[in-house]
CSV table of C-alpha atoms in Angstrom, one decimal:
chain,number,residue,atom,x,y,z
M,28,MET,CA,-24.7,24.6,-11.2
M,29,ASN,CA,-21.5,25.3,-13.0
M,30,THR,CA,-19.9,22.5,-14.7
M,31,ASP,CA,-16.1,23.5,-14.4
M,32,GLY,CA,-14.0,20.9,-12.8
M,33,ASP,CA,-13.8,23.2,-9.8
M,34,SER,CA,-16.9,23.7,-9.4
M,35,ILE,CA,-17.9,20.3,-9.6
M,36,ARG,CA,-15.3,19.7,-7.1
M,37,ARG,CA,-16.8,21.9,-4.7
M,38,SER,CA,-20.7,20.5,-4.7
M,39,PHE,CA,-19.3,17.0,-4.1
M,40,ALA,CA,-17.5,17.7,-1.1
M,41,GLN,CA,-20.6,20.3,0.3
M,42,PHE,CA,-23.0,17.8,-0.5
M,43,PHE,CA,-21.4,15.1,1.5
M,44,GLU,CA,-20.1,17.6,4.3
M,45,GLU,CA,-24.2,18.2,4.5
M,46,ARG,CA,-24.4,14.8,5.2
M,47,GLY,CA,-22.3,14.6,7.9
M,48,HIS,CA,-18.9,13.8,6.3
M,49,GLN,CA,-15.7,15.3,7.0
M,50,TYR,CA,-13.4,16.3,4.4
M,51,MET,CA,-10.1,15.2,3.7
M,52,PRO,CA,-7.5,16.9,1.7
M,53,SER,CA,-5.9,14.4,-0.7
M,54,ALA,CA,-2.7,12.8,-0.2
M,55,SER,CA,0.4,12.4,-1.7
M,56,LEU,CA,0.7,10.1,-4.9
M,57,ILE,CA,3.6,8.3,-3.1
M,58,PRO,CA,1.6,6.2,-0.4
M,59,ALA,CA,2.8,6.6,2.9
M,60,GLY,CA,3.7,3.2,4.7
M,61,ASP,CA,2.4,0.9,2.1
M,62,PRO,CA,5.0,-1.0,0.5
M,63,THR,CA,2.4,-2.7,-1.7
M,64,LEU,CA,1.7,0.2,-3.8
M,65,LEU,CA,3.8,2.7,-6.3
M,66,PHE,CA,1.5,5.1,-6.4
M,67,THR,CA,-1.9,6.1,-5.1
M,68,SER,CA,-4.4,4.4,-7.5
M,69,ALA,CA,-7.8,5.0,-5.7
M,70,GLY,CA,-9.7,7.0,-3.3
M,71,MET,CA,-9.7,4.9,-0.2
M,72,VAL,CA,-5.7,3.9,-0.5
M,73,PRO,CA,-5.2,6.7,2.5
M,74,PHE,CA,-7.9,5.1,4.3
M,75,LYS,CA,-6.8,1.6,4.2
M,76,PRO,CA,-5.6,1.6,7.9
M,77,PHE,CA,-9.0,2.7,9.1
M,78,PHE,CA,-10.7,-0.1,7.0
M,79,MET,CA,-8.1,-2.5,8.6
M,80,GLY,CA,-8.9,-1.3,11.9
M,81,GLU,CA,-5.3,-0.3,12.3
M,82,GLN,CA,-6.1,3.5,12.9
M,83,THR,CA,-9.2,5.6,14.4
M,84,PRO,CA,-10.6,7.4,11.7
M,85,PRO,CA,-11.4,11.2,12.7
M,86,ARG,CA,-15.2,10.6,11.5
M,87,ARG,CA,-17.0,7.6,10.5
M,88,ARG,CA,-17.8,9.3,7.5
M,89,LEU,CA,-15.1,11.2,5.0
M,90,THR,CA,-15.4,12.6,1.7
M,91,SER,CA,-12.2,13.3,-0.6
M,92,CYS,CA,-10.7,14.4,-3.7
M,93,GLN,CA,-8.0,12.5,-4.0
M,94,LYS,CA,-5.1,12.5,-6.9
M,95,SER,CA,-4.4,9.4,-8.1
M,96,PHE,CA,-2.4,7.7,-10.8
M,97,ARG,CA,-2.3,4.4,-12.5
M,98,THR,CA,-0.9,2.9,-15.6
M,99,THR,CA,-3.1,-0.2,-16.4
M,100,ASP,CA,-5.2,1.4,-19.0
M,101,ILE,CA,-2.0,3.5,-20.4
M,102,ASP,CA,-2.3,1.8,-23.9
M,103,GLU,CA,-6.0,3.1,-24.1
M,104,VAL,CA,-4.7,6.7,-23.0
M,105,GLY,CA,-6.2,9.0,-26.0
M,106,ASP,CA,-9.4,7.6,-26.5
M,107,HIS,CA,-12.5,9.7,-24.8
M,108,LYS,CA,-12.1,8.3,-21.1
M,109,HIS,CA,-8.8,6.3,-20.2
M,110,LEU,CA,-5.9,8.6,-18.5
M,111,THR,CA,-2.7,7.8,-15.7
M,112,PHE,CA,-3.5,10.6,-13.5
M,113,PHE,CA,-7.1,11.7,-12.2
M,114,GLU,CA,-8.8,12.9,-9.6
M,115,MET,CA,-11.1,10.6,-7.7
M,116,LEU,CA,-14.0,12.2,-6.0
M,117,GLY,CA,-15.2,9.8,-3.2
M,118,ASN,CA,-17.4,8.9,0.0
M,119,PHE,CA,-16.7,6.7,3.0
M,120,SER,CA,-18.2,5.1,5.5
M,121,ILE,CA,-16.2,3.2,8.0
M,122,GLY,CA,-18.8,1.0,9.7
M,123,ASP,CA,-21.5,3.5,9.5
M,124,TYR,CA,-24.1,3.1,6.6
M,125,PHE,CA,-23.5,0.7,4.2
M,126,LYS,CA,-25.5,-0.1,0.7
M,127,LYS,CA,-29.1,1.2,1.1
M,128,ASP,CA,-28.0,4.9,2.0
M,129,ALA,CA,-24.5,4.4,-0.6
M,130,VAL,CA,-27.2,3.8,-3.2
M,131,ALA,CA,-29.6,7.0,-2.0
M,132,PHE,CA,-26.7,9.2,-1.9
M,133,ALA,CA,-25.3,8.2,-5.3
M,134,TRP,CA,-28.8,8.4,-7.1
M,135,GLU,CA,-29.4,11.8,-5.4
M,136,LEU,CA,-26.4,13.5,-6.3
M,137,CYS,CA,-26.4,12.2,-10.0
M,138,THR,CA,-30.1,13.2,-10.4
M,139,GLY,CA,-30.6,15.7,-8.2
M,140,LEU,CA,-27.3,18.0,-7.8
M,141,PHE,CA,-26.2,17.1,-10.8
M,142,GLY,CA,-29.4,16.7,-12.9
M,143,LEU,CA,-28.7,14.1,-15.0
M,144,GLU,CA,-31.7,12.4,-16.4
M,145,PRO,CA,-33.0,9.5,-14.7
M,146,GLU,CA,-33.7,7.8,-17.8
M,147,ARG,CA,-30.6,7.9,-19.2
M,148,MET,CA,-28.9,6.4,-15.9
M,149,TYR,CA,-27.8,2.3,-16.1
M,150,VAL,CA,-26.7,0.7,-13.2
M,151,THR,CA,-24.4,-2.8,-13.1
M,152,VAL,CA,-23.9,-5.1,-9.5
M,153,HIS,CA,-22.1,-8.3,-9.2
M,154,LEU,CA,-23.7,-11.4,-10.2
M,155,ASP,CA,-24.1,-12.6,-6.5
M,156,ASP,CA,-25.1,-9.1,-5.0
M,157,ASP,CA,-29.1,-9.3,-4.8
M,158,ASP,CA,-28.9,-7.1,-2.2
M,159,ALA,CA,-27.6,-4.3,-4.4
M,160,TYR,CA,-29.8,-5.3,-7.3
M,161,GLU,CA,-33.0,-4.8,-4.8
M,162,LEU,CA,-32.1,-1.7,-3.8
M,163,TRP,CA,-32.0,-0.3,-7.3
M,164,ARG,CA,-34.8,-2.0,-8.7
M,165,ASN,CA,-37.0,-1.3,-5.5
M,166,ASP,CA,-36.1,1.6,-3.8
M,167,ILE,CA,-34.8,3.6,-6.3
M,168,GLY,CA,-37.3,2.1,-9.0
M,169,VAL,CA,-34.8,1.6,-11.6
M,170,PRO,CA,-36.4,-0.5,-14.3
M,171,PRO,CA,-35.0,-4.0,-14.4
M,172,GLU,CA,-34.0,-4.1,-18.1
M,173,ARG,CA,-31.8,-1.2,-17.1
M,174,ILE,CA,-30.0,-3.2,-14.4
M,175,TYR,CA,-26.8,-5.3,-15.4
M,176,ARG,CA,-25.4,-8.2,-13.7
M,177,TYR,CA,-21.8,-8.9,-14.3
M,178,GLY,CA,-19.0,-11.2,-12.9
M,179,ASN,CA,-15.7,-10.8,-10.9
M,180,SER,CA,-13.8,-8.6,-14.0
M,181,ASP,CA,-16.2,-6.1,-14.0
M,182,ASN,CA,-18.0,-5.8,-10.8
M,183,TRP,CA,-15.4,-7.0,-8.4
M,184,TRP,CA,-13.0,-4.0,-6.8
M,185,GLY,CA,-9.5,-4.6,-5.1
M,186,PRO,CA,-7.6,-4.6,-3.0
M,187,ALA,CA,-5.7,-1.6,-3.9
M,188,GLY,CA,-2.3,-3.1,-3.9
M,189,LEU,CA,-0.9,-6.8,-3.1
M,190,GLU,CA,-3.9,-7.0,0.1
M,191,GLY,CA,-6.5,-5.1,1.9
M,192,PRO,CA,-10.0,-4.1,1.7
M,193,THR,CA,-12.4,-5.6,-1.0
M,194,GLY,CA,-15.8,-6.3,-2.2
M,195,PRO,CA,-18.1,-6.4,-4.8
M,196,CYS,CA,-19.6,-3.1,-6.6
M,197,SER,CA,-22.1,-1.4,-8.5
M,198,GLU,CA,-22.0,1.1,-11.1
M,199,LEU,CA,-23.9,4.1,-12.4
M,200,HIS,CA,-23.6,4.3,-16.4
M,201,TYR,CA,-25.1,7.3,-18.2
M,202,ASP,CA,-26.5,6.1,-21.8
M,203,GLY,CA,-25.2,9.1,-24.4
M,204,GLY,CA,-27.4,7.7,-27.0
M,205,ALA,CA,-27.2,4.9,-29.4
M,206,GLU,CA,-25.9,7.0,-32.3
M,207,LYS,CA,-22.7,6.5,-29.7
M,208,GLY,CA,-22.3,2.8,-29.6
M,209,ARG,CA,-22.5,-0.2,-31.8
M,210,GLY,CA,-26.0,-1.3,-31.9
M,211,GLN,CA,-28.6,-2.4,-29.6
M,212,HIS,CA,-28.1,-3.7,-25.9
M,213,PRO,CA,-28.8,-6.9,-25.1
M,214,ALA,CA,-31.1,-8.1,-22.9
M,215,THR,CA,-30.4,-8.3,-19.2
M,216,ASP,CA,-31.0,-12.3,-18.8
M,217,GLU,CA,-28.1,-12.7,-21.6
M,218,MET,CA,-25.9,-10.9,-19.4
M,219,MET,CA,-26.4,-12.7,-16.4
M,220,THR,CA,-26.2,-16.3,-17.7
M,221,PRO,CA,-23.5,-18.0,-15.6
M,222,THR,CA,-21.3,-20.5,-17.6
M,223,SER,CA,-19.0,-22.0,-14.6
M,224,SER,CA,-18.7,-21.4,-10.8
M,225,PRO,CA,-14.9,-22.0,-9.8
M,226,PRO,CA,-14.4,-22.3,-6.0
M,227,CYS,CA,-13.8,-19.5,-3.8
M,228,SER,CA,-14.4,-19.0,0.2
M,229,VAL,CA,-16.5,-15.8,-0.4
M,230,SER,CA,-18.5,-15.9,-3.8
M,231,ARG,CA,-19.4,-17.8,-6.3
M,232,LEU,CA,-16.9,-16.4,-9.4
M,233,ARG,CA,-19.5,-17.0,-12.3
M,234,VAL,CA,-18.9,-15.6,-15.5
M,235,VAL,CA,-20.8,-14.0,-18.0
M,236,PRO,CA,-20.4,-15.0,-21.9
M,237,PRO,CA,-19.6,-12.1,-23.6
M,238,PRO,CA,-22.3,-10.3,-25.4
M,239,SER,CA,-22.2,-9.7,-29.3
M,240,ARG,CA,-19.4,-7.5,-30.4
M,241,ALA,CA,-22.3,-5.8,-32.4
M,242,ALA,CA,-24.0,-5.2,-29.2
M,243,CYS,CA,-24.1,-2.4,-26.8
M,244,HIS,CA,-24.3,-2.7,-23.0
M,245,PRO,CA,-23.0,-0.6,-19.9
M,246,ASN,CA,-19.5,-2.3,-19.8
M,247,CYS,CA,-19.2,-1.6,-23.8
M,248,ASP,CA,-15.8,-0.5,-24.5
M,249,CYS,CA,-17.6,2.4,-27.1
M,250,GLU,CA,-18.5,5.9,-26.6
M,251,ARG,CA,-22.1,4.9,-25.8
M,252,PHE,CA,-22.2,4.5,-21.9
M,253,VAL,CA,-20.0,6.3,-19.5
M,254,GLU,CA,-19.5,4.8,-16.3
M,255,LEU,CA,-20.2,8.1,-13.6
M,256,TRP,CA,-20.0,6.6,-10.0
M,257,ASN,CA,-18.8,2.9,-8.7
M,258,LEU,CA,-19.6,2.3,-5.3
M,259,VAL,CA,-17.7,-0.4,-3.6
M,260,PHE,CA,-19.0,-2.4,-0.7
M,261,MET,CA,-16.1,-3.2,0.7
M,262,GLN,CA,-16.9,-6.3,2.8
M,263,TYR,CA,-13.9,-8.5,2.8
M,264,TYR,CA,-10.3,-8.3,3.5
M,265,GLN,CA,-7.8,-10.0,0.8
M,266,ASP,CA,-4.4,-11.4,2.0
M,267,LEU,CA,-1.5,-11.9,0.3
M,268,GLU,CA,-2.0,-15.3,-0.6
M,269,GLY,CA,-5.8,-13.8,-1.9
M,270,VAL,CA,-7.5,-15.8,0.8
M,271,ARG,CA,-10.5,-13.6,1.3
M,272,THR,CA,-12.3,-13.2,4.8
M,273,PRO,CA,-15.1,-10.9,6.1
M,274,LEU,CA,-13.8,-7.9,7.6
M,275,PRO,CA,-15.0,-7.4,11.7
M,276,ALA,CA,-17.9,-4.9,10.6
M,277,PRO,CA,-19.7,-4.3,7.1
M,278,GLU,CA,-17.6,-1.4,6.3
M,279,ARG,CA,-18.5,0.7,3.5
M,280,GLY,CA,-16.4,2.8,0.8
M,281,HIS,CA,-17.6,4.2,-2.5
M,282,ARG,CA,-15.8,6.4,-4.7
M,283,HIS,CA,-17.4,9.1,-7.6
M,284,GLY,CA,-16.2,7.9,-11.0
M,285,PRO,CA,-12.4,8.7,-11.6
M,286,ARG,CA,-12.3,9.6,-15.0
M,287,ALA,CA,-15.4,9.7,-16.6
M,288,GLY,CA,-17.5,11.0,-13.9
M,289,ARG,CA,-16.5,14.7,-13.8
M,290,ARG,CA,-16.2,15.0,-17.6
M,291,ARG,CA,-20.1,13.6,-18.3
M,292,SER,CA,-21.4,15.7,-14.9
M,293,ALA,CA,-19.4,18.9,-17.1
M,294,GLY,CA,-21.7,17.9,-20.0
M,295,LYS,CA,-18.7,17.2,-22.0
M,296,PRO,CA,-18.7,14.2,-24.5
M,297,ASN,CA,-15.0,13.5,-23.6
M,298,VAL,CA,-12.8,14.2,-20.5
M,299,TYR,CA,-10.3,16.2,-23.3
M,300,GLU,CA,-13.1,18.5,-23.8
M,301,THR,CA,-13.6,19.7,-20.3
M,302,ASP,CA,-11.5,22.6,-18.8
M,303,LEU,CA,-9.1,20.6,-17.1
M,304,PHE,CA,-7.8,19.7,-20.2
M,305,ARG,CA,-8.6,22.3,-22.9
M,306,PRO,CA,-6.0,24.2,-22.4
M,307,ILE,CA,-3.4,21.5,-22.2
M,308,ILE,CA,-4.7,20.3,-25.6
M,309,ASP,CA,-4.6,24.1,-26.9
M,310,ALA,CA,-0.7,24.5,-25.7
M,311,VAL,CA,0.1,21.2,-27.4
M,312,CYS,CA,-1.6,22.7,-30.6
M,313,SER,CA,0.0,25.9,-30.3
M,314,LEU,CA,3.6,24.3,-30.2
M,315,THR,CA,3.0,22.5,-33.1
M,316,GLY,CA,1.8,25.7,-34.9
M,317,THR,CA,-1.9,25.2,-35.3
M,318,ASN,CA,-4.6,27.0,-33.1
M,319,THR,CA,-6.9,23.7,-33.7
M,320,VAL,CA,-6.5,19.6,-33.6
M,321,PRO,CA,-5.2,18.7,-36.7
M,322,THR,CA,-7.5,15.8,-38.6
M,323,GLY,CA,-5.6,13.1,-37.7
M,324,TYR,CA,-3.4,13.7,-35.1
M,325,ARG,CA,-6.2,14.3,-32.3
M,326,LEU,CA,-4.9,10.7,-30.4
M,327,ARG,CA,-1.3,11.9,-30.3
M,328,ILE,CA,-2.0,15.6,-29.1
M,329,ARG,CA,-4.3,13.8,-25.8
M,330,VAL,CA,-1.6,11.6,-25.2
M,331,VAL,CA,1.1,14.0,-25.1
M,332,ALA,CA,-1.4,16.2,-23.0
M,333,GLU,CA,-2.0,13.7,-20.6
M,334,HIS,CA,1.5,12.7,-20.1
M,335,ALA,CA,2.7,16.1,-19.8
M,336,ARG,CA,-0.1,16.6,-17.2
M,337,ALA,CA,0.4,13.5,-15.2
M,338,ALA,CA,4.5,14.0,-14.9
M,339,SER,CA,4.1,17.5,-13.8
M,340,PHE,CA,2.2,15.9,-10.8
M,341,LEU,CA,4.1,13.1,-10.3
M,342,ILE,CA,7.2,15.1,-10.1
M,343,SER,CA,5.4,17.9,-7.7
M,344,ASP,CA,5.1,15.4,-5.3
M,345,GLY,CA,8.9,14.6,-5.4
M,346,VAL,CA,9.2,11.3,-8.0
M,347,VAL,CA,11.8,12.0,-10.4
M,348,PRO,CA,13.0,9.9,-13.6
M,349,SER,CA,15.4,7.3,-12.6
M,350,ASN,CA,15.7,3.7,-13.9
M,351,SER,CA,13.6,1.6,-11.0
M,352,ASP,CA,10.3,1.6,-9.5
M,353,ARG,CA,8.1,4.8,-9.2
M,354,GLY,CA,11.4,6.9,-11.3
M,355,TYR,CA,10.9,4.6,-13.9
M,356,VAL,CA,7.2,4.8,-14.4
M,357,LEU,CA,7.9,8.7,-14.4
M,358,ARG,CA,10.7,8.3,-17.3
M,359,ARG,CA,8.3,5.9,-19.0
M,360,ILE,CA,5.3,8.3,-19.7
M,361,ILE,CA,8.1,11.2,-20.3
M,362,ARG,CA,9.5,9.2,-23.2
M,363,ARG,CA,5.6,8.3,-24.3
M,364,ALA,CA,4.9,11.8,-24.6
M,365,ILE,CA,8.1,12.7,-26.2
M,366,ARG,CA,7.5,9.8,-28.7
M,367,TYR,CA,3.8,10.9,-29.6
M,368,GLY,CA,5.4,14.6,-30.0
M,369,ARG,CA,7.4,13.8,-32.6
M,370,GLN,CA,4.8,12.2,-34.4
M,371,LEU,CA,3.3,15.5,-34.4
M,372,GLY,CA,6.6,16.9,-35.8
M,373,LEU,CA,8.1,18.1,-32.7
M,374,ASP,CA,11.2,17.2,-33.1
M,375,ARG,CA,13.0,19.4,-30.5
M,376,PRO,CA,13.0,19.3,-26.8
M,377,PHE,CA,9.4,20.7,-26.1
M,378,MET,CA,8.0,19.3,-22.3
M,379,THR,CA,9.0,22.4,-20.4
M,380,GLU,CA,8.2,25.0,-23.6
M,381,SER,CA,5.2,27.3,-22.8
M,382,PRO,CA,3.1,28.1,-25.7
M,383,THR,CA,3.6,31.2,-27.9
M,384,PRO,CA,0.6,33.5,-27.1
């Protein structure tokens, strides 16, 4: 299989179309009819009315490649995986299949179509989600030492906005090798030990003690483990007061890893080495008068490239710089790109320049 971005998009969509999913074109980065969100921040945002029973979906199985934007990780932009703008490949079930088929689809696509080595795959599940744990262990055959349980901060998703569908999630991670980490990963029982049980109307919000800073594990912030896929089991509705109630039917949705999934499927060590970013990185280098990334300037070049790309997509969807709301966010990332550009010696207006061939 070709590993460029377009081929991965097509292969993902075709995989799920062959399994009864209707392909849905990407919605705008400006959410329609959702005042709780500034931007479309996840693949399921356009489908919130379907999950909440407000509209009837065209089919109970859907798939999409959704433009998404969020600034929650803006200070991390420039590392190996964090972005503000990204495309989220997703497959969704509106009251059709649930955990069993979702898990099987994810595993088949990653290890079959994309050809990733099963022995390098690690799984995370929510502390209270025994069903997901058993599916990965018994149906798929992932060894228990490669299945980790985490609390709500890592394995509970949503809602997108102040209210909406939410639920536990299960993630697939790819092990890039111990040489990329900072030590041995801890035993799974170390990650599973609860410390407290705050009251909750839906689930026991148990807290997992943090592992040793010298240890690697699937949710470590080093570059060893890459999140490929996030299976979100949207079982509950969370209202504006934070109260969760079960959805009328076990609605199901999950998404392919938004930032890391495609670059790992493309076989690249980080997102900036993929064909989605390489030309932009080269253009920034050209503006600085070099054909290569200067030593010590990698982070600055990546930030300029990422923010320029994100700003272009926001502007194309109708956002303009201003002092409030969406316009302020756009202005912020443009100013941030300019600031890092000046650190590269670009003391002239450069955001609209074309690089010298």
